[in-house]
Amino acid sequence: QAYIPLFGELQVQPDISARTQVWWQQHGLESLVGVQVRTWRDDPRRYRKYHLPARARLLKMMGSLDSQTKFLVVSDSDELISELQAEFDSKRILSFDRTTQRKNSWHTPEGIREDLIDMLLLSKCQRLFASYLSTFSEVAWWLGGTQAEVTVF
């Protein structure tokens, strides 16, 4: 609990905060489940060891929820989001409409801004499905005041 005040002191640039708020006002729902998927696409060993088994667990978790449940999906892979939209009704799989590719996002200032928007949107979700060994969703949880129910897959 000692970290909550520290995360509360962070100040987000107004344009980033505004973009986050606009998306949330248009799409945010009390019941929106945040899903953060680290594919480890940049590390073949970790991809095989962590992502492939986790993907099967995630699909099972998502499939076990009510068929009306919507998901905010954040990932390091645009392809994964497309796959989830094909697996489930595409109206159930939401994501921030980015101008940068997720796989290269950390190469540009705009990509990093969009990553932060993804994180801030996740922080607003009351329930999170989070990739094992990924701190991205953990930071979102802290930014949300540790209020979200978290399931690690």
Short mmCIF file of C-alpha atoms in Angstrom, two decimals:
data_model
loop_
_atom_site.label_atom_id
_atom_site.label_comp_id
_atom_site.label_asym_id
_atom_site.label_seq_id
_atom_site.Cartn_x
_atom_site.Cartn_y
_atom_site.Cartn_z
CA GLN A 1 0.00 0.00 0.00
CA ALA A 2 2.99 2.31 0.36
CA TYR A 3 3.18 2.73 -3.42
CA ILE A 4 -0.37 4.02 -3.87
CA PRO A 5 0.48 7.62 -2.87
CA LEU A 6 3.54 7.56 -5.14
CA PHE A 7 1.54 6.43 -8.15
CA GLY A 8 -1.11 9.01 -7.23
CA GLU A 9 1.48 11.77 -7.57
CA LEU A 10 2.23 10.96 -11.20
CA GLN A 11 1.00 13.63 -13.57
CA VAL A 12 0.08 12.69 -17.11
CA GLN A 13 0.49 15.20 -19.91
CA PRO A 14 -2.88 16.85 -20.64
CA ASP A 15 -3.06 15.63 -24.26
CA ILE A 16 -2.48 12.02 -23.19
CA SER A 17 -5.02 12.32 -20.42
CA ALA A 18 -7.55 13.86 -22.82
CA ARG A 19 -7.11 11.08 -25.40
CA THR A 20 -7.59 8.51 -22.65
CA GLN A 21 -10.74 10.22 -21.36
CA VAL A 22 -12.28 10.54 -24.83
CA TRP A 23 -11.82 6.81 -25.52
CA TRP A 24 -13.16 5.85 -22.09
CA GLN A 25 -16.22 8.08 -22.44
CA GLN A 26 -16.98 6.53 -25.82
CA HIS A 27 -16.28 2.89 -24.91
CA GLY A 28 -15.78 2.46 -21.18
CA LEU A 29 -18.22 0.31 -19.33
CA GLU A 30 -18.34 -0.58 -15.67
CA SER A 31 -18.14 -4.24 -16.66
CA LEU A 32 -15.33 -3.86 -19.23
CA VAL A 33 -12.65 -6.48 -18.52
CA GLY A 34 -9.10 -5.36 -19.17
CA VAL A 35 -6.90 -7.92 -20.91
CA GLN A 36 -3.16 -7.37 -21.17
CA VAL A 37 -1.26 -9.88 -23.30
CA ARG A 38 2.53 -9.97 -23.43
CA THR A 39 3.35 -12.28 -26.34
CA TRP A 40 7.13 -12.26 -25.93
CA ARG A 41 7.25 -12.14 -29.74
CA ASP A 42 10.75 -10.65 -29.44
CA ASP A 43 12.08 -13.68 -27.55
CA PRO A 44 11.33 -17.08 -29.20
CA ARG A 45 12.13 -19.08 -26.04
CA ARG A 46 9.80 -17.03 -23.85
CA TYR A 47 7.16 -16.98 -26.61
CA ARG A 48 7.05 -20.80 -26.60
CA LYS A 49 7.41 -21.15 -22.83
CA TYR A 50 5.02 -18.42 -21.66
CA HIS A 51 2.77 -17.09 -24.40
CA LEU A 52 1.59 -20.25 -26.14
CA PRO A 53 0.32 -21.99 -22.96
CA ALA A 54 -1.01 -18.68 -21.59
CA ARG A 55 -2.97 -17.99 -24.76
CA ALA A 56 -4.95 -21.21 -24.27
CA ARG A 57 -5.68 -20.27 -20.64
CA LEU A 58 -6.75 -16.76 -21.69
CA LEU A 59 -9.17 -18.08 -24.31
CA LYS A 60 -10.71 -20.38 -21.71
CA MET A 61 -11.03 -17.52 -19.18
CA MET A 62 -12.60 -15.18 -21.71
CA GLY A 63 -14.92 -17.89 -22.98
CA SER A 64 -16.15 -18.66 -19.47
CA LEU A 65 -17.62 -15.17 -19.04
CA ASP A 66 -21.08 -14.05 -20.09
CA SER A 67 -21.40 -13.77 -23.87
CA GLN A 68 -22.17 -10.05 -23.51
CA THR A 69 -18.94 -9.26 -21.64
CA LYS A 70 -16.70 -6.81 -23.47
CA PHE A 71 -12.92 -6.78 -23.26
CA LEU A 72 -10.39 -3.99 -23.55
CA VAL A 73 -7.40 -5.77 -25.09
CA VAL A 74 -3.90 -4.34 -24.79
CA SER A 75 -0.96 -6.21 -26.27
CA ASP A 76 2.46 -5.96 -27.88
CA SER A 77 0.90 -7.58 -30.96
CA ASP A 78 -1.66 -6.16 -33.39
CA GLU A 79 -2.11 -9.69 -34.76
CA LEU A 80 -3.22 -11.04 -31.39
CA ILE A 81 -5.99 -8.45 -31.15
CA SER A 82 -7.19 -9.43 -34.63
CA GLU A 83 -7.11 -13.10 -33.61
CA LEU A 84 -9.24 -12.39 -30.52
CA GLN A 85 -11.69 -10.40 -32.64
CA ALA A 86 -12.01 -13.43 -34.92
CA GLU A 87 -12.34 -15.85 -31.98
CA PHE A 88 -15.03 -13.81 -30.20
CA ASP A 89 -17.63 -11.43 -31.56
CA SER A 90 -15.54 -8.50 -32.80
CA LYS A 91 -17.92 -6.10 -31.00
CA ARG A 92 -16.75 -7.64 -27.72
CA ILE A 93 -13.03 -7.02 -28.33
CA LEU A 94 -12.15 -3.35 -27.92
CA SER A 95 -8.78 -1.66 -28.19
CA PHE A 96 -7.44 1.86 -28.44
CA ASP A 97 -7.24 2.89 -32.09
CA ARG A 98 -3.52 3.44 -32.46
CA THR A 99 -1.52 5.15 -35.18
CA THR A 100 1.60 3.13 -34.35
CA GLN A 101 2.22 -0.60 -34.60
CA ARG A 102 2.32 -2.31 -31.25
CA LYS A 103 5.42 -4.38 -32.07
CA ASN A 104 7.48 -1.21 -32.69
CA SER A 105 5.72 1.17 -30.32
CA TRP A 106 8.73 1.80 -28.11
CA HIS A 107 10.73 3.12 -31.09
CA THR A 108 8.85 6.43 -31.35
CA PRO A 109 7.56 9.07 -28.95
CA GLU A 110 4.01 8.64 -30.34
CA GLY A 111 4.22 4.88 -29.85
CA ILE A 112 5.26 5.39 -26.24
CA ARG A 113 2.38 7.86 -25.73
CA GLU A 114 -0.05 5.29 -27.12
CA ASP A 115 1.42 2.62 -24.83
CA LEU A 116 0.76 4.92 -21.88
CA ILE A 117 -2.82 5.47 -23.07
CA ASP A 118 -3.26 1.68 -23.18
CA MET A 119 -1.94 1.47 -19.63
CA LEU A 120 -4.19 4.29 -18.40
CA LEU A 121 -7.23 2.66 -19.99
CA LEU A 122 -6.37 -0.65 -18.30
CA SER A 123 -6.10 1.21 -14.98
CA LYS A 124 -9.79 2.13 -15.26
CA CYS A 125 -10.95 -1.49 -15.51
CA GLN A 126 -12.34 -3.15 -12.40
CA ARG A 127 -11.20 -6.57 -13.56
CA LEU A 128 -7.90 -7.44 -15.24
CA PHE A 129 -6.61 -10.55 -16.98
CA ALA A 130 -2.84 -10.09 -16.88
CA SER A 131 0.06 -11.87 -18.54
CA TYR A 132 2.44 -13.73 -16.26
CA LEU A 133 5.78 -11.92 -15.80
CA SER A 134 4.57 -8.68 -17.38
CA THR A 135 4.81 -5.52 -15.30
CA PHE A 136 2.67 -3.53 -17.74
CA SER A 137 -0.59 -4.68 -16.17
CA GLU A 138 0.89 -4.41 -12.69
CA VAL A 139 1.63 -0.73 -13.23
CA ALA A 140 -1.90 -0.25 -14.59
CA TRP A 141 -3.21 -1.89 -11.40
CA TRP A 142 -1.16 0.52 -9.27
CA LEU A 143 -2.32 3.49 -11.35
CA GLY A 144 -5.91 2.35 -10.72
CA GLY A 145 -5.34 2.46 -6.96
CA THR A 146 -5.07 -1.36 -6.60
CA GLN A 147 -8.85 -1.63 -6.91
CA ALA A 148 -9.08 -4.10 -9.81
CA GLU A 149 -9.61 -7.81 -9.35
CA VAL A 150 -6.59 -9.39 -11.11
CA THR A 151 -6.26 -12.84 -12.63
CA VAL A 152 -2.83 -13.78 -13.94
CA PHE A 153 -2.77 -16.23 -16.83
#
